[in-house]
């Protein structure tokens, strides 16, 4: 074997090893991006539409927000989020990003600053209400084609919440994880 052949073989092996480690790293790390849906209503340079999202920039994209109503997840802004009644269909447009990049995961965020904490405190503190909530989240994600949920409860034990909220939040997440698995 000549020196050129040995160098070529070493190069091929190095590239193969580099490629494998690169693939593992791509699966290992998540790049999570977030869309505040209210940016649709801004004027001028602040306006940001779903169509402005590069579906290859992130591994996960979160749409904010849905809300809590009657211990169930609910649409926050029907005009923006849905197509019914001449709405803008943002949920569908958002989840269509997966057509361009099938590796992309889309999630819906529930909560946020405007929701406060009181409703979440009451729901998380009641086992029956927790079960209702989790089932509604599964149904919501299936209905609107989301891959998961971002629980944005701001903030357990504050803003109208109770001291036991922190433990109830952990219980809610554990129950959610078990039921969603």
CSV table of N, CA and C in Angstrom, one decimal:
chain,number,residue,atom,x,y,z
A,1,UNK,N,0.8,-1.2,0.0
A,1,UNK,CA,0.0,0.0,0.0
A,1,UNK,C,0.9,1.2,0.0
A,2,UNK,N,0.5,2.1,-0.9
A,2,UNK,CA,1.3,3.4,-1.0
A,2,UNK,C,0.9,4.4,0.0
A,3,UNK,N,1.7,5.4,0.2
A,3,UNK,CA,1.4,6.5,1.1
A,3,UNK,C,0.1,7.2,0.8
A,4,UNK,N,-0.2,7.4,-0.5
A,4,UNK,CA,-1.4,8.0,-1.0
A,4,UNK,C,-2.6,7.2,-0.6
A,5,UNK,N,-2.6,5.9,-0.7
A,5,UNK,CA,-3.7,5.0,-0.3
A,5,UNK,C,-3.9,5.0,1.2
A,6,UNK,N,-2.9,5.0,1.9
A,6,UNK,CA,-3.0,5.1,3.4
A,6,UNK,C,-3.6,6.4,3.8
A,7,UNK,N,-3.2,7.5,3.2
A,7,UNK,CA,-3.8,8.8,3.5
A,7,UNK,C,-5.2,8.9,3.2
A,8,UNK,N,-5.6,8.3,2.0
A,8,UNK,CA,-6.9,8.3,1.5
A,8,UNK,C,-7.8,7.5,2.5
A,9,UNK,N,-7.3,6.3,2.9
A,9,UNK,CA,-8.1,5.5,3.9
A,9,UNK,C,-8.3,6.2,5.2
A,10,UNK,N,-7.2,6.8,5.7
A,10,UNK,CA,-7.3,7.6,6.9
A,10,UNK,C,-8.4,8.7,6.8
A,11,UNK,N,-8.4,9.4,5.7
A,11,UNK,CA,-9.3,10.5,5.4
A,11,UNK,C,-10.8,9.9,5.4
A,12,UNK,N,-11.0,8.8,4.8
A,12,UNK,CA,-12.3,8.2,4.7
A,12,UNK,C,-12.8,7.8,6.1
A,13,UNK,N,-11.9,7.2,6.9
A,13,UNK,CA,-12.2,6.8,8.3
A,13,UNK,C,-12.5,8.0,9.1
A,14,UNK,N,-11.7,9.0,9.0
A,14,UNK,CA,-11.9,10.3,9.8
A,14,UNK,C,-13.3,10.9,9.4
A,15,UNK,N,-13.6,11.0,8.1
A,15,UNK,CA,-14.9,11.5,7.7
A,15,UNK,C,-16.0,10.7,8.2
A,16,UNK,N,-15.9,9.4,8.2
A,16,UNK,CA,-17.0,8.5,8.7
A,16,UNK,C,-17.2,8.7,10.2
A,17,UNK,N,-16.1,8.8,10.9
A,17,UNK,CA,-16.2,9.0,12.4
A,17,UNK,C,-16.8,10.4,12.7
A,18,UNK,N,-16.4,11.4,12.0
A,18,UNK,CA,-16.9,12.8,12.1
A,18,UNK,C,-18.4,12.8,11.8
A,19,UNK,N,-18.8,12.1,10.7
A,19,UNK,CA,-20.2,12.1,10.3
A,19,UNK,C,-21.0,11.5,11.4
A,20,UNK,N,-20.6,10.3,12.0
A,20,UNK,CA,-21.4,9.7,13.0
A,20,UNK,C,-21.5,10.5,14.2
A,21,UNK,N,-20.4,11.1,14.7
A,21,UNK,CA,-20.5,11.9,15.9
A,21,UNK,C,-21.3,13.2,15.6
A,22,UNK,N,-21.3,13.7,14.4
A,22,UNK,CA,-22.1,14.9,14.1
A,22,UNK,C,-23.6,14.5,14.1
A,23,UNK,N,-23.9,13.3,13.6
A,23,UNK,CA,-25.3,12.9,13.6
A,23,UNK,C,-25.8,12.7,15.0
A,24,UNK,N,-25.0,12.1,15.9
A,24,UNK,CA,-25.4,11.9,17.3
A,24,UNK,C,-25.6,13.3,18.0
A,25,UNK,N,-24.7,14.2,17.7
A,25,UNK,CA,-24.9,15.5,18.3
A,25,UNK,C,-26.1,16.2,17.8
A,26,UNK,N,-26.5,16.0,16.6
A,26,UNK,CA,-27.7,16.7,16.0
A,26,UNK,C,-28.9,16.1,16.7
A,27,UNK,N,-28.9,14.9,17.1
A,27,UNK,CA,-30.0,14.2,17.8
A,27,UNK,C,-30.0,14.6,19.3
A,28,UNK,N,-28.8,14.9,19.8
A,28,UNK,CA,-28.7,15.1,21.2
A,28,UNK,C,-29.2,16.5,21.6
A,29,UNK,N,-29.0,17.5,20.8
A,29,UNK,CA,-29.3,18.8,21.2
A,29,UNK,C,-30.6,19.3,20.6
A,30,UNK,N,-31.3,20.1,21.3
A,30,UNK,CA,-32.6,20.6,20.8
A,30,UNK,C,-32.4,22.1,20.7
A,31,UNK,N,-32.9,22.7,19.6
A,31,UNK,CA,-33.0,24.1,19.4
A,31,UNK,C,-34.5,24.5,19.4
A,32,UNK,N,-34.9,25.1,20.5
A,32,UNK,CA,-36.3,25.4,20.7
A,32,UNK,C,-36.6,26.9,20.4
A,33,UNK,N,-37.5,27.1,19.5
A,33,UNK,CA,-37.9,28.5,19.2
A,33,UNK,C,-39.3,28.7,19.6
A,34,UNK,N,-39.7,30.0,19.7
A,34,UNK,CA,-41.0,30.3,20.3
A,34,UNK,C,-41.6,31.4,19.4
A,35,UNK,N,-42.9,31.3,19.2
A,35,UNK,CA,-43.6,32.3,18.4
A,35,UNK,C,-44.7,32.9,19.4
A,36,UNK,N,-44.6,34.1,19.7
A,36,UNK,CA,-45.7,34.8,20.4
A,36,UNK,C,-46.7,35.3,19.4
A,37,UNK,N,-47.9,34.6,19.4
A,37,UNK,CA,-48.8,34.8,18.3
A,37,UNK,C,-49.3,36.3,18.2
A,38,UNK,N,-49.2,37.0,19.3
A,38,UNK,CA,-49.6,38.4,19.2
A,38,UNK,C,-48.7,39.3,18.2
A,39,UNK,N,-47.6,38.7,17.9
A,39,UNK,CA,-46.7,39.4,16.9
A,39,UNK,C,-47.4,39.6,15.5
A,40,UNK,N,-48.5,38.8,15.3
A,40,UNK,CA,-49.3,38.9,14.1
A,40,UNK,C,-50.0,40.2,14.1
A,41,UNK,N,-50.3,40.8,15.2
A,41,UNK,CA,-51.1,42.0,15.3
A,41,UNK,C,-50.2,43.3,15.3
A,42,UNK,N,-48.9,43.1,15.4
A,42,UNK,CA,-48.1,44.3,15.4
A,42,UNK,C,-48.0,44.9,14.1
A,43,UNK,N,-47.7,46.2,14.1
A,43,UNK,CA,-47.5,46.9,12.8
A,43,UNK,C,-46.0,47.1,12.4
A,44,UNK,N,-45.8,47.5,11.2
A,44,UNK,CA,-44.4,47.8,10.8
A,44,UNK,C,-43.5,46.6,10.9
A,45,UNK,N,-42.2,47.0,11.3
A,45,UNK,CA,-41.2,46.0,11.4
A,45,UNK,C,-41.4,45.0,12.6
A,46,UNK,N,-42.3,45.3,13.5
A,46,UNK,CA,-42.6,44.4,14.6
A,46,UNK,C,-43.5,43.2,14.2
A,47,UNK,N,-44.2,43.3,13.1
A,47,UNK,CA,-45.1,42.3,12.7
A,47,UNK,C,-44.3,41.1,12.3
A,48,UNK,N,-44.7,39.9,12.8
A,48,UNK,CA,-44.0,38.7,12.5
A,48,UNK,C,-45.1,37.6,12.3
A,49,UNK,N,-45.0,37.0,11.1
A,49,UNK,CA,-46.0,36.0,10.7
A,49,UNK,C,-45.4,34.6,10.7
A,50,UNK,N,-46.2,33.6,10.8
A,50,UNK,CA,-45.8,32.2,10.8
A,50,UNK,C,-44.9,32.0,9.6
A,51,UNK,N,-45.3,32.6,8.5
A,51,UNK,CA,-44.6,32.4,7.2
A,51,UNK,C,-43.1,32.9,7.3
A,52,UNK,N,-42.8,33.7,8.3
A,52,UNK,CA,-41.4,34.2,8.5
A,52,UNK,C,-40.5,33.2,9.2
A,53,UNK,N,-41.1,32.1,9.7
A,53,UNK,CA,-40.3,31.1,10.4
A,53,UNK,C,-39.6,30.2,9.4
A,54,UNK,N,-38.3,30.1,9.7
A,54,UNK,CA,-37.5,29.1,8.9
A,54,UNK,C,-37.6,27.8,9.6
A,55,UNK,N,-38.3,26.8,8.9
A,55,UNK,CA,-38.6,25.5,9.6
A,55,UNK,C,-37.4,24.7,9.8
A,56,UNK,N,-36.2,25.1,9.3
A,56,UNK,CA,-35.0,24.3,9.5
A,56,UNK,C,-34.1,24.9,10.5
A,57,UNK,N,-34.5,26.0,11.1
A,57,UNK,CA,-33.7,26.7,12.1
A,57,UNK,C,-33.8,26.0,13.4
A,58,UNK,N,-34.9,25.5,13.8
A,58,UNK,CA,-35.2,24.9,15.1
A,58,UNK,C,-35.5,23.4,15.0
A,59,UNK,N,-35.3,22.7,16.1
A,59,UNK,CA,-35.8,21.3,16.2
A,59,UNK,C,-37.2,21.3,16.7
A,60,UNK,N,-37.6,22.3,17.5
A,60,UNK,CA,-38.9,22.4,18.1
A,60,UNK,C,-39.4,23.9,18.0
A,61,UNK,N,-40.6,24.1,17.7
A,61,UNK,CA,-41.2,25.5,17.7
A,61,UNK,C,-42.4,25.5,18.5
A,62,UNK,N,-42.5,26.5,19.4
A,62,UNK,CA,-43.6,26.6,20.4
A,62,UNK,C,-44.5,27.7,20.0
A,63,UNK,N,-45.8,27.5,19.9
A,63,UNK,CA,-46.8,28.5,19.6
A,63,UNK,C,-47.5,29.0,20.9
A,64,UNK,N,-47.4,30.3,21.2
A,64,UNK,CA,-48.0,30.8,22.4
A,64,UNK,C,-49.2,31.7,22.0
A,65,UNK,N,-50.3,31.4,22.5
A,65,UNK,CA,-50.7,30.6,23.6
A,65,UNK,C,-52.1,30.0,23.4
A,66,UNK,N,-52.3,29.0,24.2
A,66,UNK,CA,-53.7,28.5,24.5
A,66,UNK,C,-54.0,28.9,25.9
A,67,UNK,N,-55.2,28.7,26.4
A,67,UNK,CA,-55.6,29.1,27.7
A,67,UNK,C,-56.3,27.9,28.5
A,68,UNK,N,-56.5,28.1,29.8
A,68,UNK,CA,-57.2,27.2,30.6
A,68,UNK,C,-58.6,27.7,30.8
A,69,UNK,N,-59.6,26.8,30.5
A,69,UNK,CA,-61.0,27.2,30.7
A,69,UNK,C,-61.8,26.0,31.2
A,70,UNK,N,-62.3,26.0,32.4
A,70,UNK,CA,-63.1,24.9,32.9
A,70,UNK,C,-62.2,23.6,33.0
A,71,UNK,N,-61.0,23.7,33.4
A,71,UNK,CA,-60.0,22.6,33.6
A,71,UNK,C,-59.6,22.0,32.3
A,72,UNK,N,-59.9,22.7,31.2
A,72,UNK,CA,-59.5,22.1,29.9
A,72,UNK,C,-58.7,23.2,29.1
A,73,UNK,N,-57.8,22.7,28.3
A,73,UNK,CA,-57.1,23.6,27.4
A,73,UNK,C,-58.1,24.1,26.3
A,74,UNK,N,-57.9,25.4,26.0
A,74,UNK,CA,-58.9,26.0,25.1
A,74,UNK,C,-58.1,27.0,24.1
A,75,UNK,N,-58.7,27.2,23.0
A,75,UNK,CA,-58.2,28.2,22.1
A,75,UNK,C,-58.2,29.6,22.7
A,76,UNK,N,-57.1,30.3,22.6
A,76,UNK,CA,-57.0,31.7,23.2
A,76,UNK,C,-57.6,32.7,22.3
A,77,UNK,N,-57.3,32.7,21.0
A,77,UNK,CA,-57.7,33.7,20.1
A,77,UNK,C,-58.3,33.0,18.9
A,78,UNK,N,-59.6,32.7,18.9
A,78,UNK,CA,-60.2,31.9,17.8
A,78,UNK,C,-60.1,32.6,16.4
A,79,UNK,N,-60.1,33.9,16.4
A,79,UNK,CA,-60.0,34.6,15.1
A,79,UNK,C,-58.6,34.3,14.5
A,80,UNK,N,-57.6,34.4,15.3
A,80,UNK,CA,-56.2,34.2,14.8
A,80,UNK,C,-55.9,32.7,14.6
A,81,UNK,N,-56.3,31.9,15.6
A,81,UNK,CA,-55.8,30.5,15.6
A,81,UNK,C,-56.6,29.6,14.7
A,82,UNK,N,-57.8,29.8,14.5
A,82,UNK,CA,-58.7,28.9,13.7
A,82,UNK,C,-59.1,29.4,12.4
A,83,UNK,N,-59.5,28.5,11.5
A,83,UNK,CA,-60.0,28.9,10.2
A,83,UNK,C,-61.5,29.2,10.2
A,84,UNK,N,-62.2,28.6,11.1
A,84,UNK,CA,-63.6,28.7,11.2
A,84,UNK,C,-64.0,30.2,11.3
A,85,UNK,N,-65.2,30.5,10.7
A,85,UNK,CA,-65.7,31.9,10.8
A,85,UNK,C,-64.7,32.9,10.2
A,86,UNK,N,-64.1,32.6,9.1
A,86,UNK,CA,-63.2,33.4,8.4
A,86,UNK,C,-61.9,33.8,9.2
A,87,UNK,N,-61.6,32.9,10.1
A,87,UNK,CA,-60.4,33.2,10.9
A,87,UNK,C,-59.1,33.0,10.0
A,88,UNK,N,-58.0,33.3,10.7
A,88,UNK,CA,-56.7,33.3,10.0
A,88,UNK,C,-56.0,32.0,9.9
A,89,UNK,N,-56.5,31.0,10.7
A,89,UNK,CA,-56.0,29.6,10.6
A,89,UNK,C,-54.5,29.5,11.0
A,90,UNK,N,-54.1,30.2,12.1
A,90,UNK,CA,-52.7,30.2,12.5
A,90,UNK,C,-52.3,28.8,13.0
A,91,UNK,N,-53.1,28.0,13.6
A,91,UNK,CA,-52.7,26.7,14.1
A,91,UNK,C,-52.3,25.8,12.9
A,92,UNK,N,-53.2,25.8,11.8
A,92,UNK,CA,-52.9,25.0,10.7
A,92,UNK,C,-51.7,25.5,9.9
A,93,UNK,N,-51.5,26.8,9.8
A,93,UNK,CA,-50.3,27.3,9.1
A,93,UNK,C,-49.1,27.0,9.9
A,94,UNK,N,-49.1,27.1,11.2
A,94,UNK,CA,-48.0,26.8,12.1
A,94,UNK,C,-47.6,25.3,11.9
A,95,UNK,N,-48.6,24.4,12.0
A,95,UNK,CA,-48.2,23.0,11.9
A,95,UNK,C,-47.9,22.6,10.5
A,96,UNK,N,-48.2,23.4,9.5
A,96,UNK,CA,-47.8,23.1,8.1
A,96,UNK,C,-46.3,23.3,7.9
A,97,UNK,N,-45.6,23.9,8.9
A,97,UNK,CA,-44.2,24.0,8.8
A,97,UNK,C,-43.5,22.6,8.8
A,98,UNK,N,-44.2,21.6,9.4
A,98,UNK,CA,-43.7,20.3,9.4
A,98,UNK,C,-43.7,19.6,8.0
A,99,UNK,N,-44.5,20.2,7.1
A,99,UNK,CA,-44.5,19.7,5.7
A,99,UNK,C,-43.2,20.0,5.0
A,100,UNK,N,-42.6,21.2,5.3
A,100,UNK,CA,-41.3,21.6,4.8
A,100,UNK,C,-40.2,20.9,5.5
A,101,UNK,N,-40.3,20.6,6.8
A,101,UNK,CA,-39.3,19.9,7.6
A,101,UNK,C,-40.0,18.9,8.5
A,102,UNK,N,-40.1,17.6,8.0
A,102,UNK,CA,-40.8,16.6,8.8
A,102,UNK,C,-40.1,16.3,10.1
A,103,UNK,N,-38.8,16.7,10.3
A,103,UNK,CA,-38.1,16.5,11.6
A,103,UNK,C,-38.5,17.5,12.6
A,104,UNK,N,-39.2,18.5,12.3
A,104,UNK,CA,-39.6,19.6,13.2
A,104,UNK,C,-40.8,19.1,14.1
A,105,UNK,N,-40.7,19.5,15.4
A,105,UNK,CA,-41.8,19.3,16.3
A,105,UNK,C,-42.4,20.6,16.7
A,106,UNK,N,-43.8,20.6,16.7
A,106,UNK,CA,-44.5,21.8,17.0
A,106,UNK,C,-45.2,21.6,18.3
A,107,UNK,N,-45.2,22.6,19.2
A,107,UNK,CA,-45.8,22.5,20.5
A,107,UNK,C,-46.7,23.7,20.7
A,108,UNK,N,-47.7,23.5,21.6
A,108,UNK,CA,-48.6,24.6,21.9
A,108,UNK,C,-48.3,25.0,23.4
A,109,UNK,N,-48.1,26.2,23.7
A,109,UNK,CA,-47.9,26.7,25.0
A,109,UNK,C,-49.2,27.1,25.6
A,110,UNK,N,-49.4,26.7,26.9
A,110,UNK,CA,-50.6,27.1,27.6
A,110,UNK,C,-50.2,27.9,28.8
A,111,UNK,N,-50.9,28.9,29.1
A,111,UNK,CA,-50.6,29.8,30.2
A,111,UNK,C,-50.1,31.1,29.8
A,112,UNK,N,-48.9,31.5,30.4
A,112,UNK,CA,-48.4,32.8,30.1
A,112,UNK,C,-48.8,33.8,31.1
A,113,UNK,N,-48.2,35.0,31.0
A,113,UNK,CA,-48.4,36.0,32.0
A,113,UNK,C,-49.8,36.4,32.1
A,114,UNK,N,-50.5,36.6,31.0
A,114,UNK,CA,-51.9,37.1,31.1
A,114,UNK,C,-52.9,36.1,31.8
A,115,UNK,N,-52.5,34.8,31.8
A,115,UNK,CA,-53.4,33.8,32.4
A,115,UNK,C,-53.4,33.9,34.0
A,116,UNK,N,-52.3,34.4,34.5
A,116,UNK,CA,-52.2,34.4,36.0
A,116,UNK,C,-52.0,33.0,36.5
A,117,UNK,N,-52.3,32.8,37.8
A,117,UNK,CA,-52.0,31.5,38.4
A,117,UNK,C,-53.2,30.8,39.0
A,118,UNK,N,-54.3,31.6,39.3
A,118,UNK,CA,-55.4,31.1,40.1
A,118,UNK,C,-56.0,29.8,39.5
A,119,UNK,N,-56.4,29.9,38.2
A,119,UNK,CA,-57.0,28.7,37.6
A,119,UNK,C,-56.2,27.5,37.6
A,120,UNK,N,-54.9,27.7,37.4
A,120,UNK,CA,-53.9,26.6,37.3
A,120,UNK,C,-53.8,26.0,38.7
A,121,UNK,N,-53.8,26.8,39.7
A,121,UNK,CA,-53.7,26.4,41.1
A,121,UNK,C,-54.9,25.5,41.4
A,122,UNK,N,-56.1,25.9,41.1
A,122,UNK,CA,-57.3,25.1,41.4
A,122,UNK,C,-57.2,23.8,40.6
A,123,UNK,N,-56.9,23.9,39.3
A,123,UNK,CA,-56.9,22.6,38.5
A,123,UNK,C,-55.8,21.6,39.0
A,124,UNK,N,-54.6,22.1,39.3
A,124,UNK,CA,-53.5,21.2,39.7
A,124,UNK,C,-53.7,20.6,41.1
A,125,UNK,N,-54.5,21.3,41.9
A,125,UNK,CA,-54.8,20.8,43.3
A,125,UNK,C,-55.9,19.8,43.4
A,126,UNK,N,-56.5,19.5,42.3
A,126,UNK,CA,-57.7,18.6,42.3
A,126,UNK,C,-57.4,17.4,41.3
A,127,UNK,N,-57.3,16.2,41.9
A,127,UNK,CA,-56.9,15.0,41.0
A,127,UNK,C,-57.9,14.8,39.8
A,128,UNK,N,-59.2,15.0,40.0
A,128,UNK,CA,-60.1,14.9,38.9
A,128,UNK,C,-59.9,16.0,37.8
A,129,UNK,N,-59.7,17.2,38.3
A,129,UNK,CA,-59.4,18.3,37.4
A,129,UNK,C,-58.1,18.1,36.6
A,130,UNK,N,-57.1,17.6,37.3
A,130,UNK,CA,-55.8,17.3,36.6
A,130,UNK,C,-56.1,16.3,35.5
A,131,UNK,N,-56.8,15.2,35.8
A,131,UNK,CA,-57.1,14.2,34.7
A,131,UNK,C,-57.9,14.8,33.6
A,132,UNK,N,-58.9,15.6,33.9
A,132,UNK,CA,-59.6,16.3,32.8
A,132,UNK,C,-58.7,17.1,32.0
A,133,UNK,N,-57.8,17.9,32.6
A,133,UNK,CA,-56.9,18.7,31.9
A,133,UNK,C,-56.0,17.9,31.0
A,134,UNK,N,-55.4,16.9,31.5
A,134,UNK,CA,-54.4,16.1,30.7
A,134,UNK,C,-55.1,15.5,29.5
A,135,UNK,N,-56.3,14.9,29.7
A,135,UNK,CA,-57.1,14.3,28.6
A,135,UNK,C,-57.4,15.4,27.5
A,136,UNK,N,-57.8,16.6,28.0
A,136,UNK,CA,-58.1,17.7,27.0
A,136,UNK,C,-56.9,18.1,26.3
A,137,UNK,N,-55.7,18.0,26.9
A,137,UNK,CA,-54.4,18.4,26.2
A,137,UNK,C,-54.1,17.4,25.1
A,138,UNK,N,-54.3,16.1,25.4
A,138,UNK,CA,-54.1,15.1,24.4
A,138,UNK,C,-55.1,15.3,23.2
A,139,UNK,N,-56.4,15.5,23.5
A,139,UNK,CA,-57.4,15.7,22.5
A,139,UNK,C,-57.1,17.0,21.6
A,140,UNK,N,-56.6,18.1,22.3
A,140,UNK,CA,-56.3,19.3,21.6
A,140,UNK,C,-55.2,19.1,20.7
A,141,UNK,N,-54.1,18.5,21.2
A,141,UNK,CA,-52.9,18.3,20.3
A,141,UNK,C,-53.3,17.4,19.1
A,142,UNK,N,-54.1,16.4,19.3
A,142,UNK,CA,-54.5,15.5,18.2
A,142,UNK,C,-55.4,16.3,17.2
A,143,UNK,N,-56.3,17.1,17.7
A,143,UNK,CA,-57.2,17.8,16.8
A,143,UNK,C,-56.5,18.9,16.0
A,144,UNK,N,-55.5,19.6,16.6
A,144,UNK,CA,-54.9,20.7,15.9
A,144,UNK,C,-53.5,20.3,15.3
A,145,UNK,N,-53.1,19.0,15.5
A,145,UNK,CA,-51.8,18.5,14.9
A,145,UNK,C,-50.5,19.0,15.6
A,146,UNK,N,-50.6,19.3,16.9
A,146,UNK,CA,-49.4,19.7,17.7
A,146,UNK,C,-48.8,18.4,18.2
A,147,UNK,N,-47.4,18.5,18.3
A,147,UNK,CA,-46.7,17.3,18.8
A,147,UNK,C,-46.5,17.3,20.3
A,148,UNK,N,-46.9,18.3,21.0
A,148,UNK,CA,-46.7,18.4,22.4
A,148,UNK,C,-47.1,19.7,23.0
A,149,UNK,N,-46.9,19.8,24.3
A,149,UNK,CA,-47.4,21.0,25.1
A,149,UNK,C,-46.2,21.6,25.9
A,150,UNK,N,-46.2,22.9,26.0
A,150,UNK,CA,-45.3,23.7,26.8
A,150,UNK,C,-46.2,24.2,27.9
A,151,UNK,N,-46.0,23.8,29.2
A,151,UNK,CA,-46.8,24.2,30.3
A,151,UNK,C,-46.1,25.5,30.9
A,152,UNK,N,-46.7,26.7,30.6
A,152,UNK,CA,-46.2,28.0,31.0
A,152,UNK,C,-47.0,28.6,32.1
A,153,UNK,N,-47.1,27.9,33.2
A,153,UNK,CA,-47.8,28.4,34.4
A,153,UNK,C,-46.9,29.4,35.1
A,154,UNK,N,-47.4,30.7,35.0
A,154,UNK,CA,-46.6,31.8,35.7
A,154,UNK,C,-47.4,32.4,36.8
A,155,UNK,N,-47.1,32.0,38.0
A,155,UNK,CA,-46.0,31.2,38.5
A,155,UNK,C,-46.7,30.4,39.7
A,156,UNK,N,-46.4,29.1,39.8
A,156,UNK,CA,-46.9,28.3,40.9
A,156,UNK,C,-46.6,29.0,42.3
A,157,UNK,N,-47.6,29.1,43.1
A,157,UNK,CA,-47.6,29.7,44.5
A,157,UNK,C,-47.5,31.2,44.4
A,158,UNK,N,-47.7,31.8,43.3
A,158,UNK,CA,-47.7,33.3,43.2
A,158,UNK,C,-48.9,33.7,42.3
A,159,UNK,N,-49.1,35.0,42.3
A,159,UNK,CA,-50.1,35.6,41.4
A,159,UNK,C,-51.5,35.0,41.5
A,160,UNK,N,-52.0,34.8,42.7
A,160,UNK,CA,-53.3,34.2,43.0
A,160,UNK,C,-53.2,32.7,43.3
A,161,UNK,N,-52.0,32.2,43.4
A,161,UNK,CA,-51.9,30.7,43.6
A,161,UNK,C,-51.8,30.4,45.1
A,162,UNK,N,-51.5,29.2,45.4
A,162,UNK,CA,-51.5,28.7,46.8
A,162,UNK,C,-50.1,28.2,47.1
A,163,UNK,N,-49.7,28.1,48.4
A,163,UNK,CA,-48.3,27.6,48.8
A,163,UNK,C,-48.1,26.2,48.3
A,164,UNK,N,-49.1,25.3,48.2
A,164,UNK,CA,-49.0,23.9,47.8
A,164,UNK,C,-48.8,23.8,46.2
A,165,UNK,N,-48.9,24.9,45.5
A,165,UNK,CA,-48.8,24.9,44.0
A,165,UNK,C,-47.5,24.2,43.5
A,166,UNK,N,-46.4,24.4,44.2
A,166,UNK,CA,-45.2,23.9,43.7
A,166,UNK,C,-45.2,22.3,43.6
A,167,UNK,N,-45.7,21.7,44.7
A,167,UNK,CA,-45.9,20.3,44.8
A,167,UNK,C,-46.9,19.8,43.8
A,168,UNK,N,-48.1,20.5,43.7
A,168,UNK,CA,-49.1,20.2,42.8
A,168,UNK,C,-48.7,20.3,41.3
A,169,UNK,N,-47.8,21.3,41.0
A,169,UNK,CA,-47.3,21.4,39.7
A,169,UNK,C,-46.4,20.2,39.3
A,170,UNK,N,-45.6,19.7,40.3
A,170,UNK,CA,-44.8,18.5,40.0
A,170,UNK,C,-45.7,17.3,39.8
A,171,UNK,N,-46.8,17.2,40.6
A,171,UNK,CA,-47.7,16.1,40.5
A,171,UNK,C,-48.4,16.2,39.1
A,172,UNK,N,-48.8,17.4,38.7
A,172,UNK,CA,-49.4,17.6,37.4
A,172,UNK,C,-48.5,17.1,36.3
A,173,UNK,N,-47.2,17.5,36.4
A,173,UNK,CA,-46.3,17.1,35.3
A,173,UNK,C,-46.1,15.6,35.3
A,174,UNK,N,-46.0,15.0,36.5
A,174,UNK,CA,-45.8,13.5,36.6
A,174,UNK,C,-47.0,12.8,36.0
A,175,UNK,N,-48.2,13.2,36.3
A,175,UNK,CA,-49.4,12.6,35.8
A,175,UNK,C,-49.5,12.8,34.3
A,176,UNK,N,-49.2,14.0,33.8
A,176,UNK,CA,-49.2,14.3,32.4
A,176,UNK,C,-48.2,13.4,31.7
A,177,UNK,N,-47.0,13.2,32.2
A,177,UNK,CA,-46.0,12.4,31.6
A,177,UNK,C,-46.5,10.9,31.5
A,178,UNK,N,-47.1,10.4,32.6
A,178,UNK,CA,-47.6,9.0,32.6
A,178,UNK,C,-48.7,8.9,31.6
A,179,UNK,N,-49.6,9.8,31.5
A,179,UNK,CA,-50.8,9.7,30.6
A,179,UNK,C,-50.4,9.9,29.2
A,180,UNK,N,-49.4,10.7,28.9
A,180,UNK,CA,-49.0,11.0,27.6
A,180,UNK,C,-48.0,10.0,27.0
A,181,UNK,N,-47.4,9.2,27.8
A,181,UNK,CA,-46.4,8.2,27.3
A,181,UNK,C,-47.1,7.1,26.6
